[in-house]
Short mmCIF file of C-alpha atoms in Angstrom, two decimals:
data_model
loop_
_atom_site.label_atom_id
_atom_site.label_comp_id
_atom_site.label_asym_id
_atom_site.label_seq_id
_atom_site.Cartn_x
_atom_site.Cartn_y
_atom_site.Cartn_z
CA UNK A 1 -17.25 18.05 21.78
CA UNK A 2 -19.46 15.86 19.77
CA UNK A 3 -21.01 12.72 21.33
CA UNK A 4 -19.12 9.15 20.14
CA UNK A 5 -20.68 7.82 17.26
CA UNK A 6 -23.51 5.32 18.17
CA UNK A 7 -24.25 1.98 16.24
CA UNK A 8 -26.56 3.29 13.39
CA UNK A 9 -24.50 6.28 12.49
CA UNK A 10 -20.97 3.65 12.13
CA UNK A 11 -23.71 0.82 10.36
CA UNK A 12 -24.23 3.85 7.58
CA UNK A 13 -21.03 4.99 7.20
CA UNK A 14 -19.53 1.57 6.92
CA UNK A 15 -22.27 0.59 4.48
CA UNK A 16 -21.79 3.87 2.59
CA UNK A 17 -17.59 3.31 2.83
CA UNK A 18 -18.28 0.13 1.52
CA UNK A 19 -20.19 0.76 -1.31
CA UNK A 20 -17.22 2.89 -2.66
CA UNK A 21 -14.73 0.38 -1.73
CA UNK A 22 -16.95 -2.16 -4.15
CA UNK A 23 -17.29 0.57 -6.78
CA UNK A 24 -12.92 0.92 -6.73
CA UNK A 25 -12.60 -2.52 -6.92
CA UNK A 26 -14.80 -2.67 -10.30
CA UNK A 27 -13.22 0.23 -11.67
CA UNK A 28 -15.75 2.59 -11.32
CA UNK A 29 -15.34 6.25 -10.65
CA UNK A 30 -17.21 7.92 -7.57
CA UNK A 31 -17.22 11.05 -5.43
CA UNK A 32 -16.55 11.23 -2.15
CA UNK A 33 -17.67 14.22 -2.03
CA UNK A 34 -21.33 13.20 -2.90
CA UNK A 35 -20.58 10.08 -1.29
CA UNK A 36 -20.33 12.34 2.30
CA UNK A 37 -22.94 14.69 1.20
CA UNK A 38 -25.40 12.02 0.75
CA UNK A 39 -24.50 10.57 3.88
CA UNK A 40 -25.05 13.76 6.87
CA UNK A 41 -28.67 13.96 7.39
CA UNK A 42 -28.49 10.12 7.72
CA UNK A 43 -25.89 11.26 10.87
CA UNK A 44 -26.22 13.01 14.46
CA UNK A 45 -25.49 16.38 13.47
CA UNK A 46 -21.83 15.59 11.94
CA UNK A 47 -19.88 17.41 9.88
CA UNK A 48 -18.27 15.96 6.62
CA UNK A 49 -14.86 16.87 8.07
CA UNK A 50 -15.74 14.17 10.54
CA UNK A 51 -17.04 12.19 8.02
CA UNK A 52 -14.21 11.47 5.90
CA UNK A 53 -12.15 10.87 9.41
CA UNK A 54 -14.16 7.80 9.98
CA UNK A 55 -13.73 7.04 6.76
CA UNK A 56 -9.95 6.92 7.43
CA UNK A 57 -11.03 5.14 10.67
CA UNK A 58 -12.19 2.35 8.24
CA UNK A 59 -9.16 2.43 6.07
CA UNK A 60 -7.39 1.58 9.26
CA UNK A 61 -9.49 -1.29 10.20
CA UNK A 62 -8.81 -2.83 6.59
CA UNK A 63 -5.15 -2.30 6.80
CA UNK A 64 -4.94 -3.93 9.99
CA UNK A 65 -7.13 -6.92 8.61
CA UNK A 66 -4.88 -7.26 5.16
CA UNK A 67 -7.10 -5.65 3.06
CA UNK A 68 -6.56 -2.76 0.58
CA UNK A 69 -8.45 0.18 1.50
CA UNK A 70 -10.33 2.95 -0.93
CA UNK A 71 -7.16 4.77 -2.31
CA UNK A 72 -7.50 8.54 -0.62
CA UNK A 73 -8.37 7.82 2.55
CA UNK A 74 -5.13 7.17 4.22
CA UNK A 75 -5.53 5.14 7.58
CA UNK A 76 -6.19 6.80 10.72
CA UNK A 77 -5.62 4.77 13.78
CA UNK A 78 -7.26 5.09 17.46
CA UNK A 79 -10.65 3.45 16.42
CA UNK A 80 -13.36 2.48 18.51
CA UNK A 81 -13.62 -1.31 19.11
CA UNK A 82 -17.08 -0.76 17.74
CA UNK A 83 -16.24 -0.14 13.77
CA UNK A 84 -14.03 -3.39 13.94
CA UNK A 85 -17.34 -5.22 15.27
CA UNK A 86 -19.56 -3.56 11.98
CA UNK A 87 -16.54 -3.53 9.55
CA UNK A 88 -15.98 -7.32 10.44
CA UNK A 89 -19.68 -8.38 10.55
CA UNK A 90 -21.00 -6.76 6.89
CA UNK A 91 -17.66 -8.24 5.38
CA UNK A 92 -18.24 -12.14 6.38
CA UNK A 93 -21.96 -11.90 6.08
CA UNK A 94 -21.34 -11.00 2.22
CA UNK A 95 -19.66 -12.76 0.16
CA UNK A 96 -19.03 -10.03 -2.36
CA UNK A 97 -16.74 -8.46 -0.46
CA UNK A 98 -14.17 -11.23 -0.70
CA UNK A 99 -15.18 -12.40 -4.35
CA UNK A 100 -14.55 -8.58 -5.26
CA UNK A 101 -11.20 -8.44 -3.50
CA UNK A 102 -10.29 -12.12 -4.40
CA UNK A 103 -10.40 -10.86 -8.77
CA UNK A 104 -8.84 -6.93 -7.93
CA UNK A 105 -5.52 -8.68 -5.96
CA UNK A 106 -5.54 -11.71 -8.57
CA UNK A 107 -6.09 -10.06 -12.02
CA UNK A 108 -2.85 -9.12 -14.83
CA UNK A 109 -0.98 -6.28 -14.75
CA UNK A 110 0.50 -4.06 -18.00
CA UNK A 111 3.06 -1.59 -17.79
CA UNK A 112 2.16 1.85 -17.90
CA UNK A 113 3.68 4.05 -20.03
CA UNK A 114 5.55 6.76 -18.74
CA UNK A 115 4.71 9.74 -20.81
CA UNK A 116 6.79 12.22 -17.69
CA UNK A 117 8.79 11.91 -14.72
CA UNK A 118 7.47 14.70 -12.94
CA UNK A 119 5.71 13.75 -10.33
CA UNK A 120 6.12 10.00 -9.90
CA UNK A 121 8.62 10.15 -7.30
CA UNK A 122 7.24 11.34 -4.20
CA UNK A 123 8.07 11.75 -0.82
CA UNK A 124 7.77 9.07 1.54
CA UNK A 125 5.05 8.58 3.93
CA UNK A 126 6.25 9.40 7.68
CA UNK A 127 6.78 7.15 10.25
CA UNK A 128 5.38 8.71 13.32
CA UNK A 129 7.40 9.00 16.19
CA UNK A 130 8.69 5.05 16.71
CA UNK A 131 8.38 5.08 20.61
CA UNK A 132 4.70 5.83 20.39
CA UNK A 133 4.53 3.17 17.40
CA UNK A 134 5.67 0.50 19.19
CA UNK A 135 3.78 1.32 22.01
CA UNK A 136 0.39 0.16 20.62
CA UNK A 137 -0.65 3.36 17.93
CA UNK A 138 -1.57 0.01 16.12
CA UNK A 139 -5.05 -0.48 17.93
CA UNK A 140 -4.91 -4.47 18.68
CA UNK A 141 -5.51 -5.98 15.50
CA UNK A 142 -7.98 -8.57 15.21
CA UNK A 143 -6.44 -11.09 12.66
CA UNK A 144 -8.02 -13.76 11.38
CA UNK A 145 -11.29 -12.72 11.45
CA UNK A 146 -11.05 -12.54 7.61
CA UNK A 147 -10.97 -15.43 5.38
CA UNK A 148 -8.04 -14.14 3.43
CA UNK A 149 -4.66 -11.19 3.87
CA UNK A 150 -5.51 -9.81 0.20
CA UNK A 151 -2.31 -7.83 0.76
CA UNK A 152 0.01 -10.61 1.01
CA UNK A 153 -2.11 -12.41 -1.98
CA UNK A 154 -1.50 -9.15 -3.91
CA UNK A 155 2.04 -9.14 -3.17
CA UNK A 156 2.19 -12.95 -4.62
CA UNK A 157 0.56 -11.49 -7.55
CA UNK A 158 3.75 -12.52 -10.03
CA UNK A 159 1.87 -10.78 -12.97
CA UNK A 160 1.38 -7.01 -10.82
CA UNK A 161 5.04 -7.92 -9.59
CA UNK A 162 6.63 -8.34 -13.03
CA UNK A 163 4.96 -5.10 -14.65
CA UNK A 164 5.93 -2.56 -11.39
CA UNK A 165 9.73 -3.98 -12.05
CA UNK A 166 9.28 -3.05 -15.51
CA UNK A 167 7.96 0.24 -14.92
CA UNK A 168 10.94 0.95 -12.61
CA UNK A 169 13.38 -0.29 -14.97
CA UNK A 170 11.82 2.23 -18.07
CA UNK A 171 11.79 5.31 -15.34
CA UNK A 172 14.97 4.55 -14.19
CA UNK A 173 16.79 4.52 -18.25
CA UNK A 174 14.27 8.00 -18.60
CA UNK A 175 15.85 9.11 -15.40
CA UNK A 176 19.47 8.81 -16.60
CA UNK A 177 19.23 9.77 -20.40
CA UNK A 178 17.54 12.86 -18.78
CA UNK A 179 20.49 13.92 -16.57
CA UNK A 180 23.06 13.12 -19.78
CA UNK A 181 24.01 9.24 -18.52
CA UNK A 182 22.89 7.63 -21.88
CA UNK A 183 25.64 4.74 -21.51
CA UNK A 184 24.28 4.17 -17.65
CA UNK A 185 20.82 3.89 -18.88
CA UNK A 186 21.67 1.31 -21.27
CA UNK A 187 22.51 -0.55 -18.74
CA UNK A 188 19.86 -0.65 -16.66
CA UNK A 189 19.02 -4.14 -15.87
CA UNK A 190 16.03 -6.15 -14.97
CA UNK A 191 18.27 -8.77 -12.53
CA UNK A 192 14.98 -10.85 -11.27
CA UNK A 193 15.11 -12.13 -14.57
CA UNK A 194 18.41 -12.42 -15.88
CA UNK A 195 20.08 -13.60 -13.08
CA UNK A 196 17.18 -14.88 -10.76
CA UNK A 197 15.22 -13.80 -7.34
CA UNK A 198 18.25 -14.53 -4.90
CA UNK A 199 20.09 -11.25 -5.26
CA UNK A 200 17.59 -9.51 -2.51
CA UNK A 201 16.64 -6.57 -4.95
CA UNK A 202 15.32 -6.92 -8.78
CA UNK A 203 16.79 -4.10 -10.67
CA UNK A 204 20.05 -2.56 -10.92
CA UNK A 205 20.83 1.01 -11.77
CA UNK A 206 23.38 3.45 -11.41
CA UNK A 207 24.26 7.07 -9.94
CA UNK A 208 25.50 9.33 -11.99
CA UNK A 209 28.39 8.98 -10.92
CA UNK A 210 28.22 5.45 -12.37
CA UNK A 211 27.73 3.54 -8.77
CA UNK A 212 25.82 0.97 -8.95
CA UNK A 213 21.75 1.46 -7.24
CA UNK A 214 20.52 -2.36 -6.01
CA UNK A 215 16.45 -1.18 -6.50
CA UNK A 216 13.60 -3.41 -4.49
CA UNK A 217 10.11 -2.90 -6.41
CA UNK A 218 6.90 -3.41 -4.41
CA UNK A 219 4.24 -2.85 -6.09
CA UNK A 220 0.49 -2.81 -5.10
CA UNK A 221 -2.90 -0.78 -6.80
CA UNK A 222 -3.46 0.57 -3.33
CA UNK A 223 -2.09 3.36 -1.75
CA UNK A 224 0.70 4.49 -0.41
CA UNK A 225 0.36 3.51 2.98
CA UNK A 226 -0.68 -0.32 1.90
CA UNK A 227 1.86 -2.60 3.90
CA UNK A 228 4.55 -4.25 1.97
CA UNK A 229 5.87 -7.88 2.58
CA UNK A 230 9.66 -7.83 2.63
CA UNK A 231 12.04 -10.62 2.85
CA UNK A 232 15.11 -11.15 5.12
CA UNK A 233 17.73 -11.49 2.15
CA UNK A 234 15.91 -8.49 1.12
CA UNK A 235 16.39 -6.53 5.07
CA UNK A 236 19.83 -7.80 4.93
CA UNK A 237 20.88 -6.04 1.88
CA UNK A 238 19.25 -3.09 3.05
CA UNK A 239 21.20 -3.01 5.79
CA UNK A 240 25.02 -4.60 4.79
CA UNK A 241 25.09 -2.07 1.57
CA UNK A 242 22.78 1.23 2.73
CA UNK A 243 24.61 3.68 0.24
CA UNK A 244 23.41 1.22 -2.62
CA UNK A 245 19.94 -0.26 -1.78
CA UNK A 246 16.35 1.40 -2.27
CA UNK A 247 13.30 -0.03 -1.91
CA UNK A 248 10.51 1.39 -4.23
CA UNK A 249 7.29 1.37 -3.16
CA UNK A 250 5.13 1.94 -6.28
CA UNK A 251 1.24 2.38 -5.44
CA UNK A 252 -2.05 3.36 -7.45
CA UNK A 253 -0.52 1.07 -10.13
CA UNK A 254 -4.13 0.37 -11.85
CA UNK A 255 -4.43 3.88 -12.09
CA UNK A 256 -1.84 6.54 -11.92
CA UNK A 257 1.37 4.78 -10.41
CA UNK A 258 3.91 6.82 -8.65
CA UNK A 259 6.37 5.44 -6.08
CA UNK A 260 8.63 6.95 -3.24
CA UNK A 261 12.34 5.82 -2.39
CA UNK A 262 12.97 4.19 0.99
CA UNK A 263 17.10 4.59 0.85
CA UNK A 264 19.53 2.62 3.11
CA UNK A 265 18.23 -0.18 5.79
CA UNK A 266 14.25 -0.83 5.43
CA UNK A 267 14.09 -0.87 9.19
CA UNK A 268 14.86 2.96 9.54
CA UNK A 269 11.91 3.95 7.37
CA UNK A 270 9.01 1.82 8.83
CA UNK A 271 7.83 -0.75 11.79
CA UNK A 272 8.73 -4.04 10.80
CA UNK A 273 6.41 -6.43 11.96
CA UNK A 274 7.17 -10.39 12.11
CA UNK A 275 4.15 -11.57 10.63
CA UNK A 276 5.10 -15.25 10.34
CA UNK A 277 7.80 -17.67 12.06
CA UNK A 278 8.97 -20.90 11.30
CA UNK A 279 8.95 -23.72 13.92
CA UNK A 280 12.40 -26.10 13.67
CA UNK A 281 13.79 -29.11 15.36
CA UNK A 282 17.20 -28.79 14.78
#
């Protein structure tokens, strides 16, 4: 078994983890693969398999943090206390780190276009077994550390908001004139705006069996395993009309957005976690 991972090796795979992270934010391509290679003799005699774990490790530590992690490296939980302690200290001492994620969760969004269906619909990620969840997978998270959640500023981010609706609404009309349902696709509507934010979903659709679909966009340039903010009209929907609502959670939307369907009530799909409560007097 190979020895824990002392304080220079996580100080220089942090650095090098951040370095990428800076480069995605910027828009500029990199390898991980070079990225890791680059990185082992600087190690204890690891192996890039166990590399690219604490890589996911670092993911983790971002998620938990509200911060959008380097799309690929989906979060792995059960880190050592120790990468919170680096993660946290080369983020605050910098201020580069939050200018760079303050412009990448801030900036306009366009609508892709959509030149295929295949292979923007994908399955959903899966929620590990919910007992185990809920009895502390999530490593204590050490919130507030952080000057900023960049995920729920991204998910304020009207402009990104607007343009994943859109996209949904354009697949959705490409989905039904491709089964036959021209006259369904026409009427594929874009409710956030024509009838307001209330309803507790932004886009309606249709089965082809002419049913109405109530369709939730969340959108975010991360990956799929970024948290999204939901609201309780939105949960109550979910849950008083589960043969009509989906939630879409479209992801890599600055590069090559797909999305997967979370059917029926929200709360059967993922941990819901009360972020924020309101104090009242009467």
């Amino acid at each position: 078994m190979a020895n824990d991972w002392n304080r220079e090796e996580i100080e220089a795979t942090v650095a090098d983890y951040l370095h990428m992270w800076l480069l995605e934010q910027s828009g500029q391509t990199f390898s991980k693969a070079d990225h890791r290679r680059a990185l082992l003799p600087k190690l204890d005699d690891r192996t890039a398999a166990s590399i690219e774990f604490k890589h996911r490790n670092i993911s983790a530590v971002l998620n938990d943090n509200g911060w959008i992690p380097i799309r690929g490296y989906l979060p792995a939980n059960n880190y050592q206390r120790q990468l919170t302690d680096v993660v946290m200290e080369r983020i605050i001492a910098d201020p580069k780190y939050d200018l760079a994620a303050q412009a990448a969760t801030t900036q306009t969004a366009d609508v892709p276009l959509i030149h295929t269906l295949e292979k923007i619909l994908v399955p959903a990620p899966v929620l590990q077994h919910r007992a185990e969840a809920e009895a502390g997978a999530y490593i204590v998270k050490e919130r507030g550390l952080l000057k900023r959640n960049y995920q729920e500023q991204e998910a304020r981010n009207s402009f990104l908001g607007r343009a994943g609706e859109e996209f949904v609404v354009d697949y959705e009309q490409r989905r039904l004139h491709q089964i036959g349902e021209k006259k369904l696709a026409e009427k594929v509507e874009l409710v956030a705006v024509t009838k307001g934010d209330g309803l507790g979903f932004d886009v309606l659709s249709f089965e082809p069996s002419g049913r109405e679909r109530f369709i939730e966009v969340k959108t975010t340039r991360g990956g799929e395993q970024t948290p999204f903010f939901i609201s309780r009209n939105e949960l109550l929907l979910s849950k008083s009309v589960p043969d009509q609502f989906h939630l879409y959670r479209v992801f890599k939307f600055s590069s090559a957005p797909q999305f997967f369907d979370l059917p029926g009530a929200v709360e059967r799909h993922c941990l819901l976690d009360p972020v924020s409560y309101v104090g009242k007097f009467s």
